[in-house]
Tab-separated table of C-alpha atoms in Angstrom:
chain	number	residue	atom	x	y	z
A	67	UNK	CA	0.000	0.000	0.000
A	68	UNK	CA	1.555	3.416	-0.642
A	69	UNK	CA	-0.237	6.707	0.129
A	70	UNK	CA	-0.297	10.098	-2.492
A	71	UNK	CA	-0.454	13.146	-1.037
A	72	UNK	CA	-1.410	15.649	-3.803
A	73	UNK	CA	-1.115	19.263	-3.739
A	74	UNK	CA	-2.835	21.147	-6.259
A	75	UNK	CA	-2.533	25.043	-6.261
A	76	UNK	CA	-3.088	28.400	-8.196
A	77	UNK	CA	-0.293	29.399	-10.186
A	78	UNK	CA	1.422	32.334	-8.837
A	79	UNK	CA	1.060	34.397	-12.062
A	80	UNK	CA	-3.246	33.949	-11.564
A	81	UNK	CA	-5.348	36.219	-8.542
A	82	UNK	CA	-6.465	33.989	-5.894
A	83	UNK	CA	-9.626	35.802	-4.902
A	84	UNK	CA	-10.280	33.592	-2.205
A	85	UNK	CA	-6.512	33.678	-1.201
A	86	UNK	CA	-6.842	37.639	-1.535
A	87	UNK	CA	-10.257	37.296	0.933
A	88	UNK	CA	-8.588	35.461	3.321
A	89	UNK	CA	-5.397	36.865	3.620
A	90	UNK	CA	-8.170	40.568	4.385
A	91	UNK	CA	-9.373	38.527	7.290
A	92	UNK	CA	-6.198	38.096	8.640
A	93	UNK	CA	-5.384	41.364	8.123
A	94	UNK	CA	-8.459	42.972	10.192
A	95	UNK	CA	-7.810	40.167	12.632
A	96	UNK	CA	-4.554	41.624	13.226
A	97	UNK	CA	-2.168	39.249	11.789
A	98	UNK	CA	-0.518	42.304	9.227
A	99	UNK	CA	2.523	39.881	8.831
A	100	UNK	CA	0.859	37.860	6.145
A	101	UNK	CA	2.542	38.872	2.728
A	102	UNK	CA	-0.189	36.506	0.742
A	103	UNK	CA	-2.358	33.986	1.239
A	104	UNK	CA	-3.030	31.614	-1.931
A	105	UNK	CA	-5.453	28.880	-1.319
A	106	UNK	CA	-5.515	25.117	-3.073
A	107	UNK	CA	-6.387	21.588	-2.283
A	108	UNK	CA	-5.328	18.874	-0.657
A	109	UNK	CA	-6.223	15.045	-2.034
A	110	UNK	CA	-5.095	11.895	-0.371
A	111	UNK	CA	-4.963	8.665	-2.425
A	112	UNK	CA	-4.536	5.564	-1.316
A	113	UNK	CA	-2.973	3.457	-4.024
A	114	UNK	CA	-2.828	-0.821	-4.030
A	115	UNK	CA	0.731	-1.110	-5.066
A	116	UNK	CA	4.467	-1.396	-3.817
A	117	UNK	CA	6.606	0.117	-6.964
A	118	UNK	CA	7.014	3.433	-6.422
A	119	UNK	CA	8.103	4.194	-9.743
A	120	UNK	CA	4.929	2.801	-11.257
A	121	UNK	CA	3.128	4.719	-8.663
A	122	UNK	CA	4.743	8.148	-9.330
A	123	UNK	CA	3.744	7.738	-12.980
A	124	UNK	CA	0.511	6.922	-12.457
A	125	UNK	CA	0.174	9.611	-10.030
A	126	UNK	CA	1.477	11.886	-12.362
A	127	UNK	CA	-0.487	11.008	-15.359
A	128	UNK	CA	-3.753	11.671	-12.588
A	129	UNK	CA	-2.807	15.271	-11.993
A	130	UNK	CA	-2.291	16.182	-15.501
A	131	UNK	CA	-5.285	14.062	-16.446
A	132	UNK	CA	-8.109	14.924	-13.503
A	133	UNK	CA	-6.693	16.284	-10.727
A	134	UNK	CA	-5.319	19.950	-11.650
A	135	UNK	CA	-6.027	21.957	-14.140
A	136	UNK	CA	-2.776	22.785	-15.666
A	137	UNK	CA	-3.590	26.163	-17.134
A	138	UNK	CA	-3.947	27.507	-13.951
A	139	UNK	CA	-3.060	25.312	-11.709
A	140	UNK	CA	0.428	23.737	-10.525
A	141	UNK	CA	0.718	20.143	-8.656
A	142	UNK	CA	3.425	18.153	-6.636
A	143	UNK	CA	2.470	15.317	-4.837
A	144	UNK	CA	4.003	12.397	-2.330
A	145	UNK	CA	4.489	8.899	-1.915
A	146	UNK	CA	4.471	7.562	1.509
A	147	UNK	CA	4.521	4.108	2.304
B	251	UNK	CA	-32.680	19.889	-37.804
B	252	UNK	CA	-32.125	17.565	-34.770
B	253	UNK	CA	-31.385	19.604	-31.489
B	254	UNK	CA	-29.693	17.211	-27.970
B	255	UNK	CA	-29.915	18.373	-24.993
B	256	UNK	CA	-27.075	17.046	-22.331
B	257	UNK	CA	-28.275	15.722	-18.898
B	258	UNK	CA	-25.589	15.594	-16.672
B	259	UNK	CA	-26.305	14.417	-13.123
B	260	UNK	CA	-26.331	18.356	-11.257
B	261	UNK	CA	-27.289	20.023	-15.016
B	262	UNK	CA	-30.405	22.355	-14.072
B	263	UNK	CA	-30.532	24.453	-17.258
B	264	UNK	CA	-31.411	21.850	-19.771
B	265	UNK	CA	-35.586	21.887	-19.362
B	266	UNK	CA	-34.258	25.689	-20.055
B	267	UNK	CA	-32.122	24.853	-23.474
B	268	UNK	CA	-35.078	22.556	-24.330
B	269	UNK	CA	-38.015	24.788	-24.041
B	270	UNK	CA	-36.040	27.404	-25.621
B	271	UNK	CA	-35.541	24.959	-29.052
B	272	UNK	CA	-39.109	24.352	-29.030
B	273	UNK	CA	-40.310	27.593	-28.300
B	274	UNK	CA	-38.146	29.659	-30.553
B	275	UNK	CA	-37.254	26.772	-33.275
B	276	UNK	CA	-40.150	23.907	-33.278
B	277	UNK	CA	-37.311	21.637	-34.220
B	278	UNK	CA	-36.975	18.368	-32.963
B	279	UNK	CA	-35.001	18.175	-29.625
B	280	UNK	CA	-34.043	15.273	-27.310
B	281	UNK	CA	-32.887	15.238	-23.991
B	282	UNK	CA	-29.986	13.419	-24.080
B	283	UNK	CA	-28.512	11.151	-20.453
B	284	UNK	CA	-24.307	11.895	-20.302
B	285	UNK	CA	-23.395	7.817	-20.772
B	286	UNK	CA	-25.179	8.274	-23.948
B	287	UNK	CA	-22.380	6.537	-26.741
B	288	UNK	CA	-24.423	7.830	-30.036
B	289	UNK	CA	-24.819	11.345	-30.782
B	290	UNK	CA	-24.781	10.711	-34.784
B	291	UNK	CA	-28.738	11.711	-34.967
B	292	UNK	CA	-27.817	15.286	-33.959
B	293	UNK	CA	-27.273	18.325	-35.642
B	294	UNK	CA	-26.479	20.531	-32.766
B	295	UNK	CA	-25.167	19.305	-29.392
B	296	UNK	CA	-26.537	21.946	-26.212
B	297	UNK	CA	-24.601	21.611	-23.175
B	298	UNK	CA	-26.423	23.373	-20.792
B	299	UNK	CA	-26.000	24.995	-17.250
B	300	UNK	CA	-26.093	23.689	-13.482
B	301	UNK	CA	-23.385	21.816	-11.795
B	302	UNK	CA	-22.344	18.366	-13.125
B	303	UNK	CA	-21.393	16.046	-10.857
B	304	UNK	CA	-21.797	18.955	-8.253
B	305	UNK	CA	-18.839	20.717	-9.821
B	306	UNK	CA	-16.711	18.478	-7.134
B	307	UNK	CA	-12.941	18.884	-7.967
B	308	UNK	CA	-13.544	21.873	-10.608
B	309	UNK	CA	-16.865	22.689	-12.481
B	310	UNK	CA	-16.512	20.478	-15.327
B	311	UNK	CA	-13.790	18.241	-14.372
B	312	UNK	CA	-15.441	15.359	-13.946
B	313	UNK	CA	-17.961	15.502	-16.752
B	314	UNK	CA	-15.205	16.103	-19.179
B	315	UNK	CA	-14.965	12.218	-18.533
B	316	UNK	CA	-19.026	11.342	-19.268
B	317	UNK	CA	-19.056	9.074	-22.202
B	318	UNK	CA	-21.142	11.434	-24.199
B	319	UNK	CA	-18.233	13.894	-23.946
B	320	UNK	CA	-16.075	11.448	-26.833
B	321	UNK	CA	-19.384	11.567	-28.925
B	322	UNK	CA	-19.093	15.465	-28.237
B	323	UNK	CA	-15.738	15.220	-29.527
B	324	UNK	CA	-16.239	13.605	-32.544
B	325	UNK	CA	-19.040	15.525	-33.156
B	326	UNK	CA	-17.376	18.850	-33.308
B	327	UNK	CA	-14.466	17.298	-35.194
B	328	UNK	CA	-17.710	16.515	-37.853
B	329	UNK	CA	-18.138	20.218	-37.951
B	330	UNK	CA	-21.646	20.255	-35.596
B	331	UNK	CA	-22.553	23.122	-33.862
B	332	UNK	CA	-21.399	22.683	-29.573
B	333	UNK	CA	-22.848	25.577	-27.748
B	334	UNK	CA	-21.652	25.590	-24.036
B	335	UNK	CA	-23.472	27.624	-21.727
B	336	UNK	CA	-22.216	28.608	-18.195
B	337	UNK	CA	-21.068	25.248	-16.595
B	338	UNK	CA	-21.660	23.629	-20.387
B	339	UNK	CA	-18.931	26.425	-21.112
B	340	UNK	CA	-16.827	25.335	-17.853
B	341	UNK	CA	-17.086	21.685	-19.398
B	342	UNK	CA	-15.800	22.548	-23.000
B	343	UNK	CA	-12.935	24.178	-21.494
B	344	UNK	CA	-12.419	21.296	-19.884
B	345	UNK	CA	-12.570	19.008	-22.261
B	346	UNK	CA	-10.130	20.626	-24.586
B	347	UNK	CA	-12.605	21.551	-27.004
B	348	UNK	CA	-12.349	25.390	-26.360
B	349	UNK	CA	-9.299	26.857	-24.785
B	350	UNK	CA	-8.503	28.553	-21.565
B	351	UNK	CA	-10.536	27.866	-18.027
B	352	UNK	CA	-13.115	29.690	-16.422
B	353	UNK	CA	-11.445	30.997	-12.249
B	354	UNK	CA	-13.719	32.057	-9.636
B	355	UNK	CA	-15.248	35.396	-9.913
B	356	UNK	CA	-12.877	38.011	-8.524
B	357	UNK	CA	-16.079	39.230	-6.339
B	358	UNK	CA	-16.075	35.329	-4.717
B	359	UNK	CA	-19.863	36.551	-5.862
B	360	UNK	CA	-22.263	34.728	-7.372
B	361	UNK	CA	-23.962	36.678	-9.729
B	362	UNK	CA	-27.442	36.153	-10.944
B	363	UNK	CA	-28.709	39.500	-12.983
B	364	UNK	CA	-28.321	40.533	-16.494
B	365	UNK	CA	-26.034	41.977	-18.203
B	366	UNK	CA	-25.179	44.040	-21.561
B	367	UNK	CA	-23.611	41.566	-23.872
B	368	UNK	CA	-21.299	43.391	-26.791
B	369	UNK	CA	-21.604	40.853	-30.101
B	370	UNK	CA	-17.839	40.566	-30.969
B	371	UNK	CA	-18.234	38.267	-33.928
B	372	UNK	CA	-21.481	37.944	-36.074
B	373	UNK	CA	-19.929	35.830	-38.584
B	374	UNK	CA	-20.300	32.286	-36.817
B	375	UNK	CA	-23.284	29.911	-36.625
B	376	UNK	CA	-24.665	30.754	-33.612
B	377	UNK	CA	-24.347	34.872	-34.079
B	378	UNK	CA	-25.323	35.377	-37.542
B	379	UNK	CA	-28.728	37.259	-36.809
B	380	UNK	CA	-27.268	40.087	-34.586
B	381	UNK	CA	-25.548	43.087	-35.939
B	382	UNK	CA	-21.956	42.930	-35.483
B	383	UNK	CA	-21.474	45.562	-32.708
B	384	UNK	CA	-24.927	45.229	-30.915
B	385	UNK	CA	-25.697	45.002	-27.388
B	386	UNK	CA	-27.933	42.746	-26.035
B	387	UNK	CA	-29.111	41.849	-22.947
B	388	UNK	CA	-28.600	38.383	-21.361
B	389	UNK	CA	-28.574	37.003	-17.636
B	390	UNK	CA	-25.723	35.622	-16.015
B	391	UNK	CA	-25.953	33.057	-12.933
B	392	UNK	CA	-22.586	32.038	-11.973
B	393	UNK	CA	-19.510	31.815	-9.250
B	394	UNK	CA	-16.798	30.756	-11.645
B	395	UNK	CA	-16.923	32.570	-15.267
B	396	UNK	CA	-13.912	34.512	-14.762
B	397	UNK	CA	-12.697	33.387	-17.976
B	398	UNK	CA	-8.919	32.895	-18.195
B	399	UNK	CA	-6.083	31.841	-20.474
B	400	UNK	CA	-2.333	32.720	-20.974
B	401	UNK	CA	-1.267	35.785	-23.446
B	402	UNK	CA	-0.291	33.624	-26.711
B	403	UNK	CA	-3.948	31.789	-26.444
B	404	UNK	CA	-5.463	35.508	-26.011
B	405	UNK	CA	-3.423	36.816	-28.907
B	406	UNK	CA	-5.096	33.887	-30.964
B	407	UNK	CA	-7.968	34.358	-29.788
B	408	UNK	CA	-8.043	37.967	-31.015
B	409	UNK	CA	-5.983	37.331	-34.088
B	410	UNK	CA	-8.752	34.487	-35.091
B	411	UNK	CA	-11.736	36.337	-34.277
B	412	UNK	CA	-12.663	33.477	-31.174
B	413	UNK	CA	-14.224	36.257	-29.114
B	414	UNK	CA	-17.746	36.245	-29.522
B	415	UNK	CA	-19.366	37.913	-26.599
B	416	UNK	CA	-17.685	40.458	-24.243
B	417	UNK	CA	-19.009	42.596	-21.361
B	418	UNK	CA	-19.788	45.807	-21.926
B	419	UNK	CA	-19.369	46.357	-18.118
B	420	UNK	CA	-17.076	43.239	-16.637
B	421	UNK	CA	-18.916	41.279	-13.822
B	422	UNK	CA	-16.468	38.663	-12.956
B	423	UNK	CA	-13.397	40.130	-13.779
B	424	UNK	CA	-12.727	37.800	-16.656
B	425	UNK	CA	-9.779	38.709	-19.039
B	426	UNK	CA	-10.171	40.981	-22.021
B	427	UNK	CA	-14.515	41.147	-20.651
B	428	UNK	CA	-14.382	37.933	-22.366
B	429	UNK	CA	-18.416	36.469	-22.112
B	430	UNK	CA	-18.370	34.106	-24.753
B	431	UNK	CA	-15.471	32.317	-27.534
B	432	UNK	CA	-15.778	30.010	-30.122
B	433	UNK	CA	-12.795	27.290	-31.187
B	434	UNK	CA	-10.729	28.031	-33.993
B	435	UNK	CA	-13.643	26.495	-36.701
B	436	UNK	CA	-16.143	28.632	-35.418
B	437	UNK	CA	-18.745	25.502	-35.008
B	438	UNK	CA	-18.233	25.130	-30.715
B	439	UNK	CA	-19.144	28.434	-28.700
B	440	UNK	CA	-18.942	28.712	-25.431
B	441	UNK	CA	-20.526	31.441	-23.192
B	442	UNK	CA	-21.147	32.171	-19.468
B	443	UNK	CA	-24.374	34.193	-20.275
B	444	UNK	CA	-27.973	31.975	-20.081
B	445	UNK	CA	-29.218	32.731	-24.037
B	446	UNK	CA	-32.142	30.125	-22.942
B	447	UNK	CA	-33.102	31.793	-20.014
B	448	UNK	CA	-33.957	35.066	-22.366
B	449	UNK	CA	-36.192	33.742	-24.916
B	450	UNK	CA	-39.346	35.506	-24.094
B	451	UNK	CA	-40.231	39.247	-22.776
B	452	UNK	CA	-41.831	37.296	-20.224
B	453	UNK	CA	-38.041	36.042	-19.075
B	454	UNK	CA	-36.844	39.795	-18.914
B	455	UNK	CA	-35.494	39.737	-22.485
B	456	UNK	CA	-36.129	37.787	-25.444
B	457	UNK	CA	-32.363	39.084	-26.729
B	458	UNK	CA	-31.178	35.315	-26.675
B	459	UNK	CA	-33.701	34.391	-29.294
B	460	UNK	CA	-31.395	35.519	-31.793
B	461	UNK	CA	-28.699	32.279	-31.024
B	462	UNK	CA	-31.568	30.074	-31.778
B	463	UNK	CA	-32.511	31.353	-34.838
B	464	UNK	CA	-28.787	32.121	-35.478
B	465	UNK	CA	-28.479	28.214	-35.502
B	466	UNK	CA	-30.954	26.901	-37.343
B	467	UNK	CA	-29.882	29.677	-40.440
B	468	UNK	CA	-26.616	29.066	-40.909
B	469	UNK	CA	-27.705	25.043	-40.340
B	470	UNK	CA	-29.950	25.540	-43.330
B	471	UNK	CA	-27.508	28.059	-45.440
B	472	UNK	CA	-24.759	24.902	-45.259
B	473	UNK	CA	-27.092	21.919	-45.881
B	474	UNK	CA	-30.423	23.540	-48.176
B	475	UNK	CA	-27.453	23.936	-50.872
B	476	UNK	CA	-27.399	20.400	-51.422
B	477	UNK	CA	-31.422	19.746	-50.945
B	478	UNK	CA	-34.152	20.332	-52.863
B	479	UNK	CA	-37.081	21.331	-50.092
């Protein structure tokens, strides 16, 4: 059994308008430190296999495939297990 | 002329599309269920508005999958008309079949009122009775048509005359007021705007009448050529 953690997020050069609300929140909470805030998801797959390497490119074909959108979003992912 | 109407599980605009076809047309249209492997019967594929699959992952991610979507495919690769509208648009992009993506609004809004609509391009199928220039008025209903691509797909875009619909004032903040593009062929549009949903002065504005009837002219200019009636 391995596990997949994916990360999927907005690329930096597209506005994260729920990042941008967010990081306002902080702001008026009084956390002025925060620079940015960007917001994206977090997927945990649980994959029935041992070979990494297979795993990673199956993994990898998933994310380009489903999992992120790759005109705005970028990915990195993993393997645990 | 043989109008389908997708069903996706979540789609809530397609009684919409449909009435719309038979109200403004009187063609033939079918509802048509997304695992659907045949769409050969069809002159014009609608893929309407609501949230497929509950837009879980991205709107349109998962439907881009539905086994209708290859028949979709091949379809526009025939040279049928796709129209796209809102999350029909968000599934088009999806699928590769128009370019770019559609990001949240910039407002994290969802807007439901209407809008002025600028007509960009009257030379394609679904545009050809409005005057190039016009502004009508069409309703929006949407949290993610903040339409986006990178600079050399905008550039094309321009360069090939793929914008068909922009804002006249920008709701979403998509790029360039971008409402509505069509692929490079001209013969899959996708907008954000709800044509259906302003059919009638009943509706608010019958302005959207104009696709319909758009459709079914240039339909008839391509194939009456060839028939004798």
């Amino acid at each position: 059994m391995l596990k997949a953690k994916v990360y999927v997020t907005i690329k930096q050069s597209v506005l994260d308008p729920q990042g941008v609300a967010v990081q306002g929140a902080l702001h008026s909470m009084g956390f002025g430190e925060v620079e940015s805030a960007r917001i994206g998801k977090y997927m945990e797959l649980t994959l029935d296999t041992t070979d990494r390497a297979e795993a990673e490119a199956r993994v990898k074909t998933m994310c380009e495939k489903l999992l992120a959108n790759t005109v705005v979003e970028d990915y990195r992912f993993e393997l645990e297990g | 002329m043989k109008f389908a109407v997708l069903v996706f599980p979540g789609s809530n605009c397609d009684i919409d599309c449909y009435k719309a076809v038979e109200e403004v047309l009187g063609e033939p249209v079918d509802y048509v269920w997304h695992t659907a492997t045949d769409l050969s019967a069809y002159d014009c594929i609608l893929v309407p508005g609501g949230f497929s699959y509950g837009d879980y992952l991205r709107c349109g991610a998962i439907s881009r999958f539905a086994p209708v979507m290859a028949e979709v495919a091949k379809a526009a690769e025939q040279g049928k008309y796709v129209l796209g509208i809102c999350n029909g648009f968000q599934i088009l992009t999806e699928a590769g079949l128009l370019p770019g993506t559609l990001l949240r609004n910039t407002s994290l809004k969802f807007l439901c009122h209407d809008v002025v609509l600028r007509v960009e391009n009257n030379d394609n199928p679904f545009t050809v009775d409005y005057e190039q220039g016009e502004e009508i008025t069409i309703p929006i209903a949407h949290g993610e048509g903040n339409y986006y691509c990178d600079e050399a797909t905008l550039e094309s875009l321009k360069a090939n005359n793929q914008i068909i619909f922009t804002y006249a004032s920008n709701p979403n903040g998509s790029l360039s007021n971008i409402a509505g593009i069509s692929n490079e062929r001209g013969n899959v549009v996708g907008m954000m705007p709800h044509p259906e949903r302003a059919v009638n002065t009943l509706l608010g504005s019958e302005d959207g009448k104009r696709m319909f009837t758009s459709i079914l002219k240039a339909w008839r200019d391509q194939h009456d050529a060839a028939t004798i009636r």
